[in-house]
Amino acid sequence: VIRCTAAVAWAPNKPLSVEEVEVAPPKAGEVRIKIVATGICHTDDHVLKGSLPHVEFPVIPGHEGAGIVESIGEGVTSVKPGDKVIPLCIPECGECSFCQNPESNCCQKSHFSEPQNLLPDKTSRFTCRGKQIHHFLWISTFAEYTVVPEYAVAKIDAAAPLDKVCLFGCGFSTGYGAAINTAKVKPGSTCAIFGLGGVGLSVVMGCKAAGASRIIAVDINKDKFAKAKELGATDCINPRDFKKPIQEVLTGMTGQGVDYSFEAIGLTDTMIAALASCNMNTGICVMVGVLDSEISIDPMLLLTGRTWKGTMLGGSWKARKSIPKLVSSYLEQKFNSDLLITHTLPFAKVNEGFELLHAGK
Ligand code: NAD
Ligand code: ZN
């Protein structure tokens, strides 16, 4: 058993409590990882607010990390102690029909198929002050050590800087993949991205990499525009600067609406606005933001031909194979995801990180 520090969420709507936890050794088919760096994704904020389904408190959140294998359980063959890895919030068992389908990434062994907040054998490896602590998405990266199933571990290049590539565990892969895999953005096309956080800015990078000729970035925080432009946005607009609904503004700017729209915020109104912003016939709208309520739309929006899709961790990445490839592309400087990093804090200041997120910084 390792004693180390972790950030525990004891109850919804409370700051994280940074304290000593015990992390049990990996059982058969599991890997214990020393987490070196973790990002903060807005989904972790949904966890803290208690608005994400199937989360049970107390829980150790975090799902955008990178680290080094510390030890392996019986039967683990694909990684060994010392390997650099990214734990995967969507695993790849390699055997289920979704893993074998090139168009899919949502492995059937994931916690989306069988929602739960323990490891697959329905036990926890974390205790704190004598209480069992739940896992989050099987990877709980807000801990110095975490235990995950082998099929939720991607081995990456030994040269990868873990404090930079941790973003590939969620935000970057999600946004970039939403453009490349889910929307399949075509060269010369027009795109609109609602929300310019880590995820939305990664969508901008994906649209640019796919050769889109016009990339319209939409956010109510104009401080996000400089970075969006640096990453490839051609136009940046703030819905609050217009009297008309933003979908009408975008339709006016493009004639008939964009070819691809993306919602990377997680609000009902912007989901509907994004859908209505893509052209009525061939437009494709990708829902990336996490929404915790139901949504109702005018069916005419779809009847005319639009496609409305969702994406998890960037569509058809096969996580154990594709995320290491993305890391290699990063090392070959094919894109600069470092620009997404705004602050680097010591782990003890994790709550300050959430304050920066809330402040739009
Ligand atoms: P973030 O908080 O960093 O960014 C959100 C951005 O939206 C901010 O720039 C904010 O100013 C902007 N915004 C807020 N309200 C707006 C409005 N009304 N109009 C326009 N812009 C507005 O968040 P993030 O970490 O980039 O995550 C974005 C969303 O994606 C969250 O809902 C998160 O849960 C979700 N997410 C989904 C997946 C997935 O696999 N589908 C993965 C990661 C994150
Ligand atoms: Zn995330």
CSV table of C-alpha atoms and ligand atoms in Angstrom, one decimal:
chain,number,residue,atom,x,y,z
A,1,VAL,CA,0.0,0.0,0.0
A,2,ILE,CA,1.3,3.5,-1.0
A,3,ARG,CA,0.4,6.5,1.2
A,4,CYS,CA,0.3,9.6,-0.9
A,5,THR,CA,-1.6,12.9,-1.5
A,6,ALA,CA,-4.8,13.0,-3.4
A,7,ALA,CA,-7.6,15.6,-3.9
A,8,VAL,CA,-10.8,14.1,-2.4
A,9,ALA,CA,-14.3,15.5,-3.1
A,10,TRP,CA,-16.2,14.4,0.0
A,11,ALA,CA,-19.6,16.0,-1.1
A,12,PRO,CA,-21.0,18.1,-4.0
A,13,ASN,CA,-20.4,21.8,-4.0
A,14,LYS,CA,-17.4,21.7,-1.6
A,15,PRO,CA,-13.8,22.5,-2.5
A,16,LEU,CA,-11.5,19.5,-3.0
A,17,SER,CA,-9.8,18.4,0.2
A,18,VAL,CA,-6.1,17.6,-0.4
A,19,GLU,CA,-5.1,14.9,2.0
A,20,GLU,CA,-3.3,11.6,2.6
A,21,VAL,CA,-4.8,8.5,1.1
A,22,GLU,CA,-3.8,4.9,0.9
A,23,VAL,CA,-3.6,3.4,-2.6
A,24,ALA,CA,-3.7,-0.4,-2.6
A,25,PRO,CA,-1.5,-2.5,-5.0
A,26,PRO,CA,-2.9,-3.3,-8.5
A,27,LYS,CA,-4.9,-6.5,-8.7
A,28,ALA,CA,-4.7,-8.9,-11.7
A,29,GLY,CA,-5.0,-7.0,-14.9
A,30,GLU,CA,-4.4,-3.6,-13.3
A,31,VAL,CA,-1.7,-1.0,-13.3
A,32,ARG,CA,-0.6,1.4,-10.6
A,33,ILE,CA,0.6,4.7,-12.0
A,34,LYS,CA,2.5,7.5,-10.4
A,35,ILE,CA,0.7,10.6,-11.8
A,36,VAL,CA,3.2,13.3,-12.7
A,37,ALA,CA,0.8,15.9,-14.2
A,38,THR,CA,-2.9,16.4,-14.6
A,39,GLY,CA,-5.0,19.0,-16.4
A,40,ILE,CA,-8.3,20.4,-15.2
A,41,CYS,CA,-11.2,19.8,-17.6
A,42,HIS,CA,-14.6,21.4,-17.2
A,43,THR,CA,-16.0,17.8,-16.7
A,44,ASP,CA,-14.2,17.7,-13.4
A,45,ASP,CA,-16.1,20.8,-12.4
A,46,HIS,CA,-19.4,19.1,-13.3
A,47,VAL,CA,-18.2,16.3,-10.9
A,48,LEU,CA,-17.6,18.8,-8.1
A,49,LYS,CA,-21.0,20.4,-8.6
A,50,GLY,CA,-22.7,16.9,-8.4
A,51,SER,CA,-24.2,17.4,-11.9
A,52,LEU,CA,-22.6,14.5,-13.6
A,53,PRO,CA,-24.6,11.3,-13.6
A,54,HIS,CA,-23.3,8.1,-11.9
A,55,VAL,CA,-20.7,9.9,-9.8
A,56,GLU,CA,-20.6,8.8,-6.2
A,57,PHE,CA,-19.1,10.8,-3.3
A,58,PRO,CA,-16.5,10.7,-1.8
A,59,VAL,CA,-14.6,10.5,-5.1
A,60,ILE,CA,-11.1,11.4,-6.4
A,61,PRO,CA,-11.9,13.3,-9.7
A,62,GLY,CA,-9.4,14.1,-12.5
A,63,HIS,CA,-9.2,12.4,-15.9
A,64,GLU,CA,-6.6,14.3,-17.9
A,65,GLY,CA,-3.3,13.0,-16.6
A,66,ALA,CA,0.0,11.5,-17.5
A,67,GLY,CA,2.4,9.5,-15.4
A,68,ILE,CA,4.8,6.6,-15.0
A,69,VAL,CA,3.9,3.0,-14.3
A,70,GLU,CA,4.9,2.1,-10.7
A,71,SER,CA,3.8,-1.5,-10.6
A,72,ILE,CA,1.7,-4.0,-12.4
A,73,GLY,CA,-0.7,-6.7,-11.4
A,74,GLU,CA,-0.7,-10.3,-12.4
A,75,GLY,CA,-1.1,-11.0,-16.1
A,76,VAL,CA,-0.3,-7.4,-17.3
A,77,THR,CA,1.9,-7.6,-20.4
A,78,SER,CA,1.5,-4.4,-22.3
A,79,VAL,CA,3.3,-2.1,-19.9
A,80,LYS,CA,6.0,-2.4,-17.3
A,81,PRO,CA,7.3,-0.3,-14.4
A,82,GLY,CA,9.0,2.8,-15.6
A,83,ASP,CA,6.9,3.2,-18.8
A,84,LYS,CA,5.4,6.6,-19.5
A,85,VAL,CA,1.6,6.3,-19.9
A,86,ILE,CA,-1.6,8.2,-20.3
A,87,PRO,CA,-4.6,6.7,-18.4
A,88,LEU,CA,-7.7,6.6,-20.6
A,89,CYS,CA,-11.1,7.8,-19.6
A,90,ILE,CA,-12.4,5.7,-22.5
A,91,PRO,CA,-10.6,2.4,-22.6
A,92,GLU,CA,-9.9,0.1,-25.5
A,93,CYS,CA,-10.4,-3.6,-24.7
A,94,GLY,CA,-9.6,-4.4,-28.4
A,95,GLU,CA,-12.2,-7.3,-28.4
A,96,CYS,CA,-15.7,-5.9,-28.3
A,97,SER,CA,-17.7,-5.1,-31.4
A,98,PHE,CA,-17.1,-1.3,-30.9
A,99,CYS,CA,-13.4,-1.7,-30.6
A,100,GLN,CA,-13.4,-3.8,-33.8
A,101,ASN,CA,-15.5,-1.2,-35.7
A,102,PRO,CA,-13.2,1.4,-37.2
A,103,GLU,CA,-15.9,4.0,-36.9
A,104,SER,CA,-16.3,3.7,-33.1
A,105,ASN,CA,-14.3,4.5,-30.0
A,106,CYS,CA,-16.7,3.8,-27.2
A,107,CYS,CA,-15.4,0.5,-25.9
A,108,GLN,CA,-18.1,-1.7,-24.4
A,109,LYS,CA,-15.9,-2.4,-21.4
A,110,SER,CA,-16.1,1.3,-20.5
A,111,HIS,CA,-18.0,2.7,-17.6
A,112,PHE,CA,-20.5,4.2,-20.1
A,113,SER,CA,-21.7,0.7,-20.8
A,114,GLU,CA,-21.9,-0.2,-17.1
A,115,PRO,CA,-21.9,3.0,-15.1
A,116,GLN,CA,-20.1,2.6,-11.8
A,117,ASN,CA,-17.6,4.4,-9.7
A,118,LEU,CA,-15.4,1.6,-8.6
A,119,LEU,CA,-12.9,-0.4,-10.6
A,120,PRO,CA,-14.4,-3.0,-13.0
A,121,ASP,CA,-14.3,-5.7,-10.2
A,122,LYS,CA,-16.5,-3.3,-8.2
A,123,THR,CA,-14.0,-2.6,-5.5
A,124,SER,CA,-11.9,0.5,-4.7
A,125,ARG,CA,-8.1,0.8,-4.4
A,126,PHE,CA,-8.4,4.1,-2.5
A,127,THR,CA,-9.1,4.7,1.2
A,128,CYS,CA,-8.9,7.9,3.3
A,129,ARG,CA,-9.4,8.3,7.0
A,130,GLY,CA,-10.7,4.7,7.1
A,131,LYS,CA,-13.4,5.3,4.4
A,132,GLN,CA,-13.5,3.8,0.9
A,133,ILE,CA,-13.2,6.5,-1.8
A,134,HIS,CA,-14.7,6.1,-5.3
A,135,HIS,CA,-12.9,6.1,-8.5
A,136,PHE,CA,-13.8,8.5,-11.3
A,137,LEU,CA,-13.9,7.2,-14.9
A,138,TRP,CA,-11.6,4.4,-13.6
A,139,ILE,CA,-8.6,6.8,-13.7
A,140,SER,CA,-8.9,9.4,-10.9
A,141,THR,CA,-5.9,11.5,-11.8
A,142,PHE,CA,-6.1,13.9,-8.9
A,143,ALA,CA,-3.9,11.5,-6.9
A,144,GLU,CA,-0.2,11.0,-6.8
A,145,TYR,CA,-0.8,7.3,-7.4
A,146,THR,CA,-3.8,5.7,-9.1
A,147,VAL,CA,-4.8,2.2,-10.1
A,148,VAL,CA,-6.4,1.6,-13.5
A,149,PRO,CA,-7.4,-1.4,-15.7
A,150,GLU,CA,-4.6,-2.4,-18.2
A,151,TYR,CA,-7.0,-1.8,-21.1
A,152,ALA,CA,-7.3,1.9,-19.9
A,153,VAL,CA,-3.6,2.6,-20.2
A,154,ALA,CA,-1.8,4.0,-23.3
A,155,LYS,CA,1.9,3.6,-23.4
A,156,ILE,CA,3.5,6.7,-24.9
A,157,ASP,CA,7.0,7.7,-26.2
A,158,ALA,CA,9.6,7.8,-23.4
A,159,ALA,CA,10.6,11.3,-24.6
A,160,ALA,CA,7.2,12.8,-24.0
A,161,PRO,CA,7.1,15.7,-21.5
A,162,LEU,CA,4.3,14.5,-19.1
A,163,ASP,CA,3.4,18.0,-18.0
A,164,LYS,CA,2.5,18.9,-21.6
A,165,VAL,CA,1.0,15.7,-23.0
A,166,CYS,CA,-1.3,15.1,-20.0
A,167,LEU,CA,-3.8,17.2,-22.1
A,168,PHE,CA,-4.0,14.3,-24.5
A,169,GLY,CA,-5.9,12.3,-21.8
A,170,CYS,CA,-9.0,14.4,-22.5
A,171,GLY,CA,-9.2,18.1,-23.7
A,172,PHE,CA,-6.9,18.1,-26.7
A,173,SER,CA,-7.8,14.6,-28.0
A,174,THR,CA,-11.5,15.4,-27.6
A,175,GLY,CA,-11.5,18.7,-29.4
A,176,TYR,CA,-9.0,17.8,-32.1
A,177,GLY,CA,-10.8,14.4,-32.7
A,178,ALA,CA,-14.2,16.1,-32.8
A,179,ALA,CA,-13.1,18.0,-35.9
A,180,ILE,CA,-11.0,15.2,-37.5
A,181,ASN,CA,-12.9,12.0,-36.6
A,182,THR,CA,-16.5,13.0,-35.7
A,183,ALA,CA,-17.2,15.8,-38.1
A,184,LYS,CA,-14.6,14.8,-40.7
A,185,VAL,CA,-14.1,18.4,-41.6
A,186,LYS,CA,-13.2,18.8,-45.3
A,187,PRO,CA,-10.6,21.1,-46.8
A,188,GLY,CA,-12.0,24.5,-47.9
A,189,SER,CA,-15.0,24.2,-45.5
A,190,THR,CA,-16.5,26.7,-43.0
A,191,CYS,CA,-16.6,25.9,-39.3
A,192,ALA,CA,-18.0,27.5,-36.2
A,193,ILE,CA,-16.8,26.6,-32.7
A,194,PHE,CA,-18.9,27.7,-29.7
A,195,GLY,CA,-16.8,27.9,-26.5
A,196,LEU,CA,-13.0,28.5,-26.5
A,197,GLY,CA,-11.9,26.6,-23.4
A,198,GLY,CA,-9.3,23.8,-23.7
A,199,VAL,CA,-11.7,21.7,-25.7
A,200,GLY,CA,-13.0,24.4,-28.1
A,201,LEU,CA,-9.5,25.6,-28.8
A,202,SER,CA,-8.5,22.1,-29.7
A,203,VAL,CA,-11.5,21.9,-32.1
A,204,VAL,CA,-10.1,25.1,-33.7
A,205,MET,CA,-6.7,23.3,-34.1
A,206,GLY,CA,-8.5,20.2,-35.6
A,207,CYS,CA,-10.4,22.3,-38.1
A,208,LYS,CA,-7.3,24.1,-39.1
A,209,ALA,CA,-5.4,20.8,-39.5
A,210,ALA,CA,-8.2,19.5,-41.6
A,211,GLY,CA,-7.8,22.4,-44.0
A,212,ALA,CA,-11.0,24.4,-43.2
A,213,SER,CA,-10.8,27.8,-44.9
A,214,ARG,CA,-13.0,29.8,-42.5
A,215,ILE,CA,-13.0,29.1,-38.8
A,216,ILE,CA,-15.4,31.2,-36.7
A,217,ALA,CA,-14.8,31.2,-33.0
A,218,VAL,CA,-17.6,32.1,-30.7
A,219,ASP,CA,-17.3,33.0,-27.0
A,220,ILE,CA,-18.7,35.5,-24.5
A,221,ASN,CA,-15.2,36.0,-23.1
A,222,LYS,CA,-13.3,38.1,-25.6
A,223,ASP,CA,-10.0,37.4,-23.7
A,224,LYS,CA,-10.1,34.0,-25.5
A,225,PHE,CA,-9.9,35.5,-29.0
A,226,ALA,CA,-6.2,36.2,-29.2
A,227,LYS,CA,-5.3,32.5,-28.6
A,228,ALA,CA,-8.1,31.3,-30.9
A,229,LYS,CA,-6.6,33.4,-33.7
A,230,GLU,CA,-3.1,32.2,-32.9
A,231,LEU,CA,-4.4,28.6,-33.2
A,232,GLY,CA,-6.2,29.1,-36.5
A,233,ALA,CA,-9.5,31.0,-36.1
A,234,THR,CA,-10.2,33.4,-38.9
A,235,ASP,CA,-13.1,35.3,-37.2
A,236,CYS,CA,-13.9,35.7,-33.5
A,237,ILE,CA,-17.3,36.8,-32.4
A,238,ASN,CA,-19.0,37.6,-29.1
A,239,PRO,CA,-22.8,36.8,-29.1
A,240,ARG,CA,-23.3,39.7,-26.7
A,241,ASP,CA,-22.2,42.2,-29.3
A,242,PHE,CA,-25.2,41.4,-31.4
A,243,LYS,CA,-29.0,42.0,-31.0
A,244,LYS,CA,-29.8,39.1,-33.4
A,245,PRO,CA,-29.5,35.5,-32.2
A,246,ILE,CA,-26.0,34.2,-32.9
A,247,GLN,CA,-27.3,31.6,-35.4
A,248,GLU,CA,-28.7,34.4,-37.5
A,249,VAL,CA,-25.4,36.3,-37.3
A,250,LEU,CA,-23.5,33.2,-38.5
A,251,THR,CA,-25.9,32.5,-41.3
A,252,GLY,CA,-25.6,36.1,-42.4
A,253,MET,CA,-21.8,35.8,-42.3
A,254,THR,CA,-21.7,32.6,-44.4
A,255,GLY,CA,-24.8,32.9,-46.7
A,256,GLN,CA,-26.4,29.6,-45.7
A,257,GLY,CA,-24.8,28.6,-42.5
A,258,VAL,CA,-21.5,26.9,-41.8
A,259,ASP,CA,-20.6,23.4,-43.0
A,260,TYR,CA,-19.6,22.2,-39.5
A,261,SER,CA,-20.5,23.6,-36.0
A,262,PHE,CA,-19.3,22.4,-32.6
A,263,GLU,CA,-20.7,23.1,-29.2
A,264,ALA,CA,-17.9,22.9,-26.6
A,265,ILE,CA,-19.6,24.7,-23.6
A,266,GLY,CA,-22.4,22.4,-22.3
A,267,LEU,CA,-25.5,24.7,-22.3
A,268,THR,CA,-28.9,24.1,-23.8
A,269,ASP,CA,-29.2,27.4,-25.6
A,270,THR,CA,-25.8,27.1,-27.2
A,271,MET,CA,-26.4,23.5,-28.3
A,272,ILE,CA,-29.5,24.7,-30.1
A,273,ALA,CA,-27.8,27.7,-31.5
A,274,ALA,CA,-24.9,25.6,-32.8
A,275,LEU,CA,-27.3,23.2,-34.5
A,276,ALA,CA,-29.2,26.0,-36.2
A,277,SER,CA,-25.8,27.6,-37.3
A,278,CYS,CA,-24.9,24.8,-39.7
A,279,ASN,CA,-26.5,24.8,-43.1
A,280,MET,CA,-30.0,23.3,-43.2
A,281,ASN,CA,-29.2,20.5,-45.6
A,282,THR,CA,-25.6,19.2,-45.4
A,283,GLY,CA,-24.5,20.9,-42.2
A,284,ILE,CA,-23.1,18.7,-39.4
A,285,CYS,CA,-23.3,19.8,-35.8
A,286,VAL,CA,-21.1,18.0,-33.2
A,287,MET,CA,-22.1,18.2,-29.5
A,288,VAL,CA,-19.0,18.1,-27.4
A,289,GLY,CA,-20.0,19.9,-24.3
A,290,VAL,CA,-21.6,17.9,-21.5
A,291,LEU,CA,-25.2,18.9,-20.7
A,292,ASP,CA,-26.9,17.5,-17.6
A,293,SER,CA,-30.5,18.3,-18.6
A,294,GLU,CA,-32.8,17.3,-21.4
A,295,ILE,CA,-33.0,19.4,-24.6
A,296,SER,CA,-35.9,20.0,-27.0
A,297,ILE,CA,-35.5,21.2,-30.5
A,298,ASP,CA,-37.7,22.1,-33.5
A,299,PRO,CA,-37.7,18.9,-35.5
A,300,MET,CA,-37.6,21.0,-38.7
A,301,LEU,CA,-33.9,21.7,-37.9
A,302,LEU,CA,-33.2,18.0,-38.6
A,303,LEU,CA,-35.9,17.3,-41.2
A,304,THR,CA,-34.2,19.5,-43.8
A,305,GLY,CA,-31.1,17.2,-43.7
A,306,ARG,CA,-28.8,18.5,-41.0
A,307,THR,CA,-26.8,15.9,-39.0
A,308,TRP,CA,-26.5,16.2,-35.2
A,309,LYS,CA,-23.8,14.1,-33.6
A,310,GLY,CA,-22.1,13.7,-30.3
A,311,THR,CA,-18.5,12.8,-29.5
A,312,MET,CA,-16.6,11.2,-26.6
A,313,LEU,CA,-12.9,11.7,-26.4
A,314,GLY,CA,-12.8,12.7,-30.0
A,315,GLY,CA,-14.8,10.2,-31.9
A,316,SER,CA,-13.0,7.2,-33.5
A,317,TRP,CA,-9.7,7.4,-31.8
A,318,LYS,CA,-8.8,3.9,-30.7
A,319,ALA,CA,-7.4,5.2,-27.5
A,320,ARG,CA,-4.6,2.8,-26.7
A,321,LYS,CA,-3.2,3.1,-30.3
A,322,SER,CA,-4.2,6.6,-31.4
A,323,ILE,CA,-3.3,8.6,-28.3
A,324,PRO,CA,0.4,7.4,-28.5
A,325,LYS,CA,0.3,8.4,-32.2
A,326,LEU,CA,-1.0,11.9,-31.3
A,327,VAL,CA,1.9,12.2,-28.7
A,328,SER,CA,4.4,11.2,-31.4
A,329,SER,CA,2.9,13.8,-33.8
A,330,TYR,CA,3.3,16.4,-30.9
A,331,LEU,CA,6.9,15.4,-30.5
A,332,GLU,CA,7.3,15.8,-34.3
A,333,GLN,CA,5.9,19.4,-33.8
A,334,LYS,CA,2.9,18.8,-36.1
A,335,PHE,CA,0.9,21.0,-33.8
A,336,ASN,CA,1.5,23.0,-30.7
A,337,SER,CA,-0.8,22.0,-28.0
A,338,ASP,CA,1.4,23.7,-25.4
A,339,LEU,CA,-0.5,26.9,-26.3
A,340,LEU,CA,-3.5,25.4,-24.5
A,341,ILE,CA,-1.6,25.5,-21.1
A,342,THR,CA,-2.4,28.7,-19.3
A,343,HIS,CA,-1.1,28.1,-15.8
A,344,THR,CA,1.0,25.4,-14.0
A,345,LEU,CA,0.3,25.0,-10.3
A,346,PRO,CA,1.6,22.6,-7.6
A,347,PHE,CA,-0.9,19.9,-6.8
A,348,ALA,CA,-1.7,21.4,-3.4
A,349,LYS,CA,-3.2,24.4,-5.2
A,350,VAL,CA,-5.7,22.3,-7.2
A,351,ASN,CA,-8.6,24.4,-5.9
A,352,GLU,CA,-6.9,27.6,-7.2
A,353,GLY,CA,-6.9,25.8,-10.6
A,354,PHE,CA,-10.7,25.5,-10.4
A,355,GLU,CA,-11.0,29.2,-9.4
A,356,LEU,CA,-9.0,30.1,-12.6
A,357,LEU,CA,-11.3,27.9,-14.6
A,358,HIS,CA,-14.4,29.7,-13.2
A,359,ALA,CA,-12.8,33.1,-13.8
A,360,GLY,CA,-12.4,32.2,-17.5
A,361,LYS,CA,-8.6,32.4,-17.2
B,1,NAD,P1,-14.0,25.7,-20.3
B,1,NAD,O1,-14.7,26.1,-19.1
B,1,NAD,O2,-12.5,25.8,-20.3
B,1,NAD,O3,-14.5,26.5,-21.6
B,1,NAD,C1,-15.8,26.8,-21.8
B,1,NAD,C2,-15.8,28.1,-22.7
B,1,NAD,O4,-17.2,28.4,-23.0
B,1,NAD,C3,-15.3,29.3,-21.9
B,1,NAD,O5,-14.3,30.0,-22.7
B,1,NAD,C4,-16.5,30.2,-21.7
B,1,NAD,O6,-16.3,31.6,-21.8
B,1,NAD,C5,-17.4,29.8,-22.9
B,1,NAD,N1,-18.8,30.1,-22.7
B,1,NAD,C6,-19.6,29.9,-21.6
B,1,NAD,N2,-20.8,30.3,-21.8
B,1,NAD,C7,-20.9,30.7,-23.1
B,1,NAD,C8,-22.0,31.2,-23.9
B,1,NAD,N3,-23.2,31.3,-23.5
B,1,NAD,N4,-21.7,31.5,-25.2
B,1,NAD,C9,-20.4,31.3,-25.7
B,1,NAD,N5,-19.4,30.9,-25.0
B,1,NAD,C10,-19.6,30.6,-23.7
B,1,NAD,O7,-14.4,24.2,-20.5
B,1,NAD,P2,-13.7,23.0,-21.3
B,1,NAD,O8,-12.8,22.2,-20.3
B,1,NAD,O9,-13.1,23.5,-22.6
B,1,NAD,O10,-14.9,22.0,-21.6
B,1,NAD,C11,-16.0,22.4,-22.4
B,1,NAD,C12,-17.1,21.4,-22.4
B,1,NAD,O11,-16.8,20.2,-22.9
B,1,NAD,C13,-17.6,21.1,-20.9
B,1,NAD,O12,-19.0,21.0,-20.9
B,1,NAD,C14,-17.0,19.7,-20.7
B,1,NAD,O13,-17.7,19.0,-19.7
B,1,NAD,C15,-17.1,19.1,-22.1
B,1,NAD,N6,-16.2,18.0,-22.4
B,1,NAD,C16,-16.7,17.0,-23.2
B,1,NAD,C17,-15.8,16.0,-23.5
B,1,NAD,C18,-16.3,14.9,-24.4
B,1,NAD,O14,-15.7,13.8,-24.5
B,1,NAD,N7,-17.4,15.0,-25.1
B,1,NAD,C19,-14.5,16.0,-23.1
B,1,NAD,C20,-14.0,17.0,-22.4
B,1,NAD,C21,-14.9,18.1,-22.0
B,2,ZN,ZN,-12.4,15.9,-19.8
